[in-house]
PDB file of C-alpha atoms in Angstrom:
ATOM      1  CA  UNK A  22      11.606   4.033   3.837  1.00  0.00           C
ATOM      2  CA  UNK A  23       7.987   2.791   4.463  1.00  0.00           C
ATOM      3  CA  UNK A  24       4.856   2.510   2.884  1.00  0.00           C
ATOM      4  CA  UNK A  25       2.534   5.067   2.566  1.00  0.00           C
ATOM      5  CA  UNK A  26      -0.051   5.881   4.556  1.00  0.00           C
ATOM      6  CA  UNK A  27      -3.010   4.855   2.126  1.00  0.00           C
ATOM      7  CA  UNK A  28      -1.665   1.807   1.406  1.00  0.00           C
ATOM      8  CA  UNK A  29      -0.915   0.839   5.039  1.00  0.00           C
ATOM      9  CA  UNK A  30      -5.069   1.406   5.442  1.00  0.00           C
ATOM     10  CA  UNK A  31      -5.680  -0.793   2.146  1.00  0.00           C
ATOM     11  CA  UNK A  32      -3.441  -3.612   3.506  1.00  0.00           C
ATOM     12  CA  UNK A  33      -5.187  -3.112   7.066  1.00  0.00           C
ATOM     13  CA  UNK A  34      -8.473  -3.457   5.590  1.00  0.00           C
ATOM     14  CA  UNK A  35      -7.503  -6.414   2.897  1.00  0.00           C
ATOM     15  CA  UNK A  36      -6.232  -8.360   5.955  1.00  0.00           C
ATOM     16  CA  UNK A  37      -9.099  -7.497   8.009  1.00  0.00           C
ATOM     17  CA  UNK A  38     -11.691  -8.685   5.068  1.00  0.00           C
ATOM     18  CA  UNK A  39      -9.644 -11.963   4.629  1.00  0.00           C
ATOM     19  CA  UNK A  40      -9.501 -12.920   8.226  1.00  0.00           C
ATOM     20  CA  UNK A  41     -13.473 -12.158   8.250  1.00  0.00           C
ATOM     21  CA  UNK A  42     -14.628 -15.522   7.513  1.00  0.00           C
ATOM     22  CA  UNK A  43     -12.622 -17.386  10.068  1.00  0.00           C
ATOM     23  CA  UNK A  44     -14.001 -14.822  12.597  1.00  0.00           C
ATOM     24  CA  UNK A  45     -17.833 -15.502  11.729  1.00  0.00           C
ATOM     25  CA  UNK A  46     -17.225 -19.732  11.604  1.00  0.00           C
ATOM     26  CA  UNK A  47     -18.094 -22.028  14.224  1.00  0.00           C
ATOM     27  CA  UNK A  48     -15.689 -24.526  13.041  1.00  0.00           C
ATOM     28  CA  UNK A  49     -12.382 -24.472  13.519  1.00  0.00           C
ATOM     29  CA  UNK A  50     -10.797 -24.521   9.996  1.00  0.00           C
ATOM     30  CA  UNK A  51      -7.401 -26.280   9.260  1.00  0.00           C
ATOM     31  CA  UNK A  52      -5.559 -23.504   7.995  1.00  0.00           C
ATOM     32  CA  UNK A  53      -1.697 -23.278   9.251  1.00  0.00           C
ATOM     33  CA  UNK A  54      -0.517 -20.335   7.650  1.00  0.00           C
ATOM     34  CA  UNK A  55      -2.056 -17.063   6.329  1.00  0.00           C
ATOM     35  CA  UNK A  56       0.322 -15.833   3.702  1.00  0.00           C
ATOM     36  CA  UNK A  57       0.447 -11.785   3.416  1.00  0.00           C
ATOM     37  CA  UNK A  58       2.338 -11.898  -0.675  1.00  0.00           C
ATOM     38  CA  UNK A  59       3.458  -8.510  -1.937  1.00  0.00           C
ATOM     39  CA  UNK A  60       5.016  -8.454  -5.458  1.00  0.00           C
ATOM     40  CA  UNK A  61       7.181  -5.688  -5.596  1.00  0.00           C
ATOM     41  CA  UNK A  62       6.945  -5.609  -9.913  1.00  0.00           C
ATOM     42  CA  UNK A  63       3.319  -5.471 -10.090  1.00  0.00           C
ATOM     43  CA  UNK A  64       2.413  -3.440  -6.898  1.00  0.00           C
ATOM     44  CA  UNK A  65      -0.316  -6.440  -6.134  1.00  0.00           C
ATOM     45  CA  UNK A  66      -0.531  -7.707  -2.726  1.00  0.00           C
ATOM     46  CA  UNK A  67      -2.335 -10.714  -1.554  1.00  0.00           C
ATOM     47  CA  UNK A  68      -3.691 -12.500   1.221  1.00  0.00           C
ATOM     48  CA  UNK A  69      -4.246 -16.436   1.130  1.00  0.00           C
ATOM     49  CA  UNK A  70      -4.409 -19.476   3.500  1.00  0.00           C
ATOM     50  CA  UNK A  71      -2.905 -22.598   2.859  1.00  0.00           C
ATOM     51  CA  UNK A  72      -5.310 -22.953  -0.247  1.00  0.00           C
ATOM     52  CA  UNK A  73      -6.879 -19.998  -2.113  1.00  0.00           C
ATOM     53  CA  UNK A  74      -6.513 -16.275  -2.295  1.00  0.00           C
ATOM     54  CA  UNK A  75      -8.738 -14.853   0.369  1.00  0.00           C
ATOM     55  CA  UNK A  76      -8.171 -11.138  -0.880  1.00  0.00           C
ATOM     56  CA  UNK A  77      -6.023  -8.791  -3.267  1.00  0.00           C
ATOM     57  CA  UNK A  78      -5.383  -5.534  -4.063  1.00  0.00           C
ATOM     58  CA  UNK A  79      -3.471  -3.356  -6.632  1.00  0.00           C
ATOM     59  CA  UNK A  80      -0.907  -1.003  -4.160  1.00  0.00           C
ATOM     60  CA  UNK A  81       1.267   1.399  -6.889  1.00  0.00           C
ATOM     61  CA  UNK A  82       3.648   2.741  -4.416  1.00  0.00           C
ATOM     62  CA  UNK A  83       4.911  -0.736  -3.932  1.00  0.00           C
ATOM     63  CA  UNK A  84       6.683  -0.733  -6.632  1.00  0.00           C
ATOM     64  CA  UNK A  85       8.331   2.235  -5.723  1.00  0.00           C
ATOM     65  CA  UNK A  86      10.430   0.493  -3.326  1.00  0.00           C
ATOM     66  CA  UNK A  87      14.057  -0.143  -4.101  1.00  0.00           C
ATOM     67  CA  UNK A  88      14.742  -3.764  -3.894  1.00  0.00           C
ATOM     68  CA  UNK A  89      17.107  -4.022  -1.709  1.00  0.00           C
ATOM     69  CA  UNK A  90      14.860  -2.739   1.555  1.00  0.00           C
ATOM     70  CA  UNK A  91      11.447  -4.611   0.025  1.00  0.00           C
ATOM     71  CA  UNK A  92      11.047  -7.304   2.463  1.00  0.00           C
ATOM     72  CA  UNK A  93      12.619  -5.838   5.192  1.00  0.00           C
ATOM     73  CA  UNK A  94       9.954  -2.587   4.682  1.00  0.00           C
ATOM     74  CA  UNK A  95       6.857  -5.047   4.452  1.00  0.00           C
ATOM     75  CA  UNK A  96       7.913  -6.736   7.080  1.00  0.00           C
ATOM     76  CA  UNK A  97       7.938  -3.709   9.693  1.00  0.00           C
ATOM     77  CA  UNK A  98       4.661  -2.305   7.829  1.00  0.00           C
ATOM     78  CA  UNK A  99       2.868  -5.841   8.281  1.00  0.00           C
ATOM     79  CA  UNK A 100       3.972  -6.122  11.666  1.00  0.00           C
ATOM     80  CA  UNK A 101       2.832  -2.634  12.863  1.00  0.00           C
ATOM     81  CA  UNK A 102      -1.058  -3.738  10.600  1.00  0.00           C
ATOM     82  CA  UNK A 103      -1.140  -6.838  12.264  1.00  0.00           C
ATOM     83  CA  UNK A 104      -0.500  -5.588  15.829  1.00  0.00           C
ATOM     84  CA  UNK A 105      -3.127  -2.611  15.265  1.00  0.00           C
ATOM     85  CA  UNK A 106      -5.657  -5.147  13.782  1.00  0.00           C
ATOM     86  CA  UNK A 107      -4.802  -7.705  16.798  1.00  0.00           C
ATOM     87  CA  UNK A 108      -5.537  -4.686  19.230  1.00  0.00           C
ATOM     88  CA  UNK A 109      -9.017  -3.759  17.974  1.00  0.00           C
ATOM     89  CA  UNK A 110     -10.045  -7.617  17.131  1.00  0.00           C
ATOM     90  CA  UNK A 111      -7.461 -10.251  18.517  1.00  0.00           C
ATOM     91  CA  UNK A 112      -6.615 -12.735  16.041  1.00  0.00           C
ATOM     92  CA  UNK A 113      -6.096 -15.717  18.175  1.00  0.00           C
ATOM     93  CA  UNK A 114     -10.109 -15.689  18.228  1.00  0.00           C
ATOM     94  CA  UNK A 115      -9.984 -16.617  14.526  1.00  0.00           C
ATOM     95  CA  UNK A 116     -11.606 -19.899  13.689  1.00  0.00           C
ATOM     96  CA  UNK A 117      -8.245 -21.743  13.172  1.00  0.00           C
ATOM     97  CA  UNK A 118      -6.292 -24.565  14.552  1.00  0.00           C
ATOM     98  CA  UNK A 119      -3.356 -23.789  16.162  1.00  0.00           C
ATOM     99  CA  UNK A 120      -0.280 -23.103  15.791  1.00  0.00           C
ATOM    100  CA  UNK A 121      -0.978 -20.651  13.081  1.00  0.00           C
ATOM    101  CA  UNK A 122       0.839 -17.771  11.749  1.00  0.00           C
ATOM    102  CA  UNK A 123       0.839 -15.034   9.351  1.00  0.00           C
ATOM    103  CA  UNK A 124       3.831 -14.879   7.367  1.00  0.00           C
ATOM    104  CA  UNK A 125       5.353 -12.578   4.771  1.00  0.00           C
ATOM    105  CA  UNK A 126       5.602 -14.553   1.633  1.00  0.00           C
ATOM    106  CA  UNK A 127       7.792 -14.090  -1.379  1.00  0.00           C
ATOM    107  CA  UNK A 128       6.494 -13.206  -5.338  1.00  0.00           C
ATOM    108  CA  UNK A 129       6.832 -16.919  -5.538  1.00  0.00           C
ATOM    109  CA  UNK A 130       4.670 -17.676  -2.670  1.00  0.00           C
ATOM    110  CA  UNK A 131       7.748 -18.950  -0.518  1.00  0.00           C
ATOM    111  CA  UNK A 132       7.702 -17.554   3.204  1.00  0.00           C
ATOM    112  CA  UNK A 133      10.415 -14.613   3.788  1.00  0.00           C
ATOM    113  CA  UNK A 134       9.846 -14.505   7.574  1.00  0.00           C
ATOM    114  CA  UNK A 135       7.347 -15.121  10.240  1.00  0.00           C
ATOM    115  CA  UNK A 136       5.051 -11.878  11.634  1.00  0.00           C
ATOM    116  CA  UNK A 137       2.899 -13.242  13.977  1.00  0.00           C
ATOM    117  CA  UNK A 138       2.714 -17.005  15.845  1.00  0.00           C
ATOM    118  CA  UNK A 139      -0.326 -18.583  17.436  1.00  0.00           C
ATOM    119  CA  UNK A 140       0.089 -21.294  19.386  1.00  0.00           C
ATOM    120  CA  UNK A 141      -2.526 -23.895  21.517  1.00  0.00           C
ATOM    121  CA  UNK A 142      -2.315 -21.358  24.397  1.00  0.00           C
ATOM    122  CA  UNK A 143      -3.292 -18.835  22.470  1.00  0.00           C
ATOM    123  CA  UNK A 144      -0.025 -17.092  23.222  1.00  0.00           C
ATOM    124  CA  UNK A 145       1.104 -14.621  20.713  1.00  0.00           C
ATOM    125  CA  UNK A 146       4.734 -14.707  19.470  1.00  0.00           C
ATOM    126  CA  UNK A 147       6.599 -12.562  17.586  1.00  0.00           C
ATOM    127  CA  UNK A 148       9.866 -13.201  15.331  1.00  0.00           C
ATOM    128  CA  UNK A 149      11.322 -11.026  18.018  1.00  0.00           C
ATOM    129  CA  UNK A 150      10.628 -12.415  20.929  1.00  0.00           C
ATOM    130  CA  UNK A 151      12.036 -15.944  18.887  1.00  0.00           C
ATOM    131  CA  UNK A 152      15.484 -14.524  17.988  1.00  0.00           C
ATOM    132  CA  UNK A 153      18.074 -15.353  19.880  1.00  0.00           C
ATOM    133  CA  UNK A 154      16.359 -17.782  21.972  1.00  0.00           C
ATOM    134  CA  UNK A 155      18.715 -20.929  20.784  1.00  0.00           C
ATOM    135  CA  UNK A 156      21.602 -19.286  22.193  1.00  0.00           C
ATOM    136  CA  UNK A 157      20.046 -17.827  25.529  1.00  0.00           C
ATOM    137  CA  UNK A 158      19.130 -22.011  25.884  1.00  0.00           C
ATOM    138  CA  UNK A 159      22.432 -22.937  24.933  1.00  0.00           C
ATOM    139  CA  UNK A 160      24.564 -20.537  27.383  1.00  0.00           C
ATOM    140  CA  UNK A 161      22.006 -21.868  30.131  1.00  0.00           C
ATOM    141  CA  UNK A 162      22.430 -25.523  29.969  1.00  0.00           C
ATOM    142  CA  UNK A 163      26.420 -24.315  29.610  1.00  0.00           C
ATOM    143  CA  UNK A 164      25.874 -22.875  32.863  1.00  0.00           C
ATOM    144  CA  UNK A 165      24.216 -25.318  34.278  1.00  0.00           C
ATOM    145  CA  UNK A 166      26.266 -28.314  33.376  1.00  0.00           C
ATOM    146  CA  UNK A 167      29.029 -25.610  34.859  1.00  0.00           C
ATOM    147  CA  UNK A 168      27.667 -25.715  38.533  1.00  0.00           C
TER     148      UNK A 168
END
């Protein structure tokens, strides 16, 4: 299941208008998260930083998705936005201090999961690329200590 295609161009272009601001500043701005908040009951999505709404929309076919798969769908369909928006316009030129990231958020505003990580080297970092990496570190220094 996934979202359709209309909607996956009204959440690219929501994203893209709410990032616009921190593109055009001079100043780097303080944010350290920018929250991408669907709510599965009233098909709204929105897009805020650590203060305010930046931008919202009404998506119907949100709603249409059974529970169950919700976040796990918006997370694949934000990921895949945020990588084609990255490759036309990178985000780690936004006006923001890092570490930042853009992270799916909950109805209640509470992050689900990490999409996308900024850090000071402008290096971008994926839940992905994260998972697992405790245990890689641990079975090393096991290995080491071994020798």
């Amino acid at each position: 299941m996934k979202i359709s295609e209309s909607s996956y161009q009204e959440i690219r272009k929501l994203i893209q208008l709410a990032v616009e601001p921190y593109r055009k500043s001079q100043e780097q701005q303080t944010v350290t998260d920018i929250h991408l908040q669907p709510v599965r009951e009233t098909g709204e999505f929105l897009v805020s930083d650590d203060d305010r709404v930046l931008a919202s929309v009404q998506l119907s076919d949100l709603t249409e998705i059974p529970e169950d798969v919700f976040y796990s769908v918006m997370e694949n369909s934000l990921k895949s936005v945020l990588k084609l928006i990255d490759r036309e316009q990178p985000l780690e030129q936004l006006a923001i201090w890092k570490p930042f990231s853009f992270v799916l958020a909950d109805d209640e505003g509470e992050t689900v999961t990490e999409l996308m990580l900024f850090d000071d080297d402008n290096t971008l970092l994926s839940q992905g690329l994260m998972q697992g990496l405790e245990e890689d570190l641990d079975r090393f220094l096991d290995e080491l200590l071994e020798i």
